[in-house]
Amino acid sequence: MRTQVAIIGAGPSGLLLGALLHKAGIDAVILERQSAEYVLGRIRAGILEQVAVDLLDEVGAGSRMHQEGLVHGGIELLFDGKRHRIDLNHLTGGKNVMVYGQTEVTRDLIEARRALGLPTVYEARNVAVHGFDTTHPSVTYEKDGKTHEIQCDFIAGCDGFHGVCRASVPRGAITEYEKVYPFGWLGLLSDTPPVADELIYINSPRGFGLCSQRSKTRSRYYLQVPLTDKVEQWSDEAFWAELRLRLDEEGREKLVTGPSLEKSIAPLRSFVTEPLRFGRMFLAGDAGHIVPPTGAKGLNLAATDVKYLSQALIEYYVEKSQAGIDGYSQRCLARIWKAERFSWWFTSLMHRFPDDGGINAKFQSAELDYVLRSEAAARTVAENYVGLPLDFND
Ligand code: FAS
Ligand code: PHB
């Protein structure tokens, strides 16, 4: 079999890239090691920047998002027992964020791809990438007891943090930067009405908390927990009791609890691979970088990576120019590092760090008080939270 671009991974990165390439008349095959049901069963991100909303519209997969998504013009910071609203819309001259779960984004992209009859191979086992340092790369995989080979011009590594593409790059050709945080996020999804109209980020003496949502009837909550915690240790009752202790009085009164639909613990890390291009293979999304989810950047960075990659490949095929693919890594990394910095900063501001003798909490309290008193400081938070424009670094 032959195609122009072999995409490894059918998460948001791979699916969005496939849609952008199809729109430009470029053929691609997506290879995914799990089933579509498994991919849809993973509960992850919840916030879309305007740039990501625009990309879903661009590929014709945005209609349900506009019907069911919730447009938010602000977030709330709860610390020292008081809630303070950051007016994103006012501070950024009219920008908002869209509350629409990654699961739904993925579902919309899968449906759009199916409707177009575009090739996605699910449950593709032992995917391997070959010859990406030549002009004739290929991909092999196993399915239904047979080994298949795809000849291609390019390979897009959209296979996430634990994928095969980054792992296939010779160690001497890649630099990895990493910071692992000394805590994780225990997440709970429930069919209960959100505790507030907008998201509440909590910095409490007991640790970070986040009150997010998926709709007017479905909520997503997170609690900072020690890395040693196992999700089995946390009953629903224990989760709700701890969340109450981290909320303020108003939150405790309004919180509606119910059975968890999903509960999981995710580790937090900052991670960046440099470069993101290796001959005819490109890394995009979590395959190339990871952010702590505090800044709601993971999914959004994946979206802009593949927008840049689609532009580069369109330039190659349509304008016969190498400039885009030669500049892909640098263009992505300029945006990635700014999102990494914001996510690290917001994580450092809102979480309690063990064994620091309490001095970090004093810095955090002072910085949060400064953010609320200085419009310049609040504007910095707002413009990073809603997402920098696609051409910010161009
Ligand atoms: P993904 O990991 O989503 O997709 C990669 C795909 O490649 C997967 O379907 C995988 O099965 C497939 N794959 C892997 N290896 C393969 C192989 N060898 N062959 C074929 N296919 C292969 N972001 C936020 O903004 N907010 C959050 O709250 C948040 N929570 C998260 C919680 C967890 C546990 C994780 C892991 C991530 C979270 N993220 C969050 C980040 C997340 O949303 C990612 O940024 C987003 O999924 C990135 O999408 P992809 O790059 O497509 O990677
Ligand atoms: C989510 O709803 O999953 C979510 C929202 C905001 C974040 C992280 C996760 O910063």
XYZ file of N, CA, C and O in Angstrom, residues 1 30 41 46 51 80 84 95 100 106 130 132 134 170 198 214 236 240 242 265 269 298-299 318 347 367 371 381:
112
model
N 0.852 -1.196 0.000
C 0.000 0.000 0.000
C 0.891 1.251 0.000
O 1.978 1.255 0.566
N -4.251 6.664 8.748
C -3.986 6.732 10.183
C -3.897 5.311 10.735
O -4.780 4.485 10.453
N -12.765 6.182 25.297
C -12.990 5.938 26.727
C -12.023 6.696 27.618
O -12.218 6.775 28.830
N -10.493 19.404 28.703
C -11.849 19.945 28.701
C -11.970 21.345 28.129
O -13.056 21.850 27.913
N -8.192 29.126 18.927
C -7.439 28.574 17.792
C -7.898 27.152 17.498
O -8.114 26.769 16.350
N -6.741 31.634 49.881
C -6.934 32.307 51.176
C -8.426 32.459 51.480
O -8.871 33.496 51.969
N -11.889 34.871 43.381
C -11.637 36.081 42.578
C -11.762 35.705 41.106
O -11.146 34.731 40.660
N -11.805 37.801 23.901
C -11.582 36.359 23.676
C -12.186 35.518 24.809
O -12.300 35.988 25.943
N -15.489 22.033 26.150
C -15.979 20.941 25.291
C -14.955 19.815 25.388
O -13.800 19.991 25.022
N -12.714 14.245 19.888
C -12.240 13.025 19.212
C -13.396 12.330 18.498
O -13.273 11.911 17.338
N 10.148 3.091 9.489
C 11.407 2.725 8.830
C 11.848 3.820 7.871
O 11.020 4.487 7.253
N 12.997 6.785 7.893
C 12.573 8.195 7.920
C 13.760 9.144 7.695
O 13.589 10.329 7.493
N 15.563 8.689 5.099
C 15.750 8.597 3.641
C 14.562 9.300 2.972
O 13.658 9.788 3.654
N 17.203 7.879 16.943
C 18.476 7.582 17.630
C 18.719 8.594 18.748
O 18.506 9.806 18.561
N -18.518 29.010 36.060
C -17.203 28.962 35.397
C -16.260 28.052 36.188
O -16.582 27.613 37.288
N -18.255 19.585 31.837
C -18.386 19.122 30.459
C -19.688 19.635 29.876
O -19.802 19.763 28.659
N -15.577 7.370 46.185
C -16.277 8.600 45.792
C -16.508 9.484 47.005
O -16.308 10.712 46.957
N -15.362 13.404 47.435
C -16.269 14.546 47.686
C -15.943 15.240 49.012
O -15.960 16.482 49.100
N -13.039 15.470 50.487
C -11.798 16.249 50.354
C -12.042 17.500 49.518
O -11.552 18.588 49.814
N -5.889 8.813 38.200
C -4.807 9.687 38.661
C -3.811 9.865 37.523
O -3.359 8.885 36.925
N 3.863 16.393 34.424
C 5.251 16.645 33.997
C 5.264 17.739 32.943
O 4.272 17.928 32.225
N -2.553 21.118 26.819
C -2.123 19.902 26.117
C -2.809 19.712 24.781
O -2.184 19.652 23.714
N -4.100 19.666 24.825
C -4.883 19.428 23.605
C -4.721 20.592 22.630
O -4.594 20.416 21.419
N 2.031 21.373 -2.737
C 1.342 22.285 -3.665
C 2.321 23.315 -4.238
O 2.351 23.551 -5.439
N 0.992 26.043 37.413
C 1.083 24.874 38.299
C 1.825 25.242 39.587
O 1.389 24.912 40.694
N 1.782 36.533 45.127
C 1.639 36.647 43.669
C 0.161 36.676 43.279
O -0.246 37.476 42.431
N -1.685 39.569 41.228
C -2.451 39.337 39.988
C -3.820 40.005 40.077
O -4.334 40.573 39.121
N -2.073 36.707 32.648
C -2.700 35.406 32.902
C -3.749 35.133 31.831
O -3.776 34.066 31.204
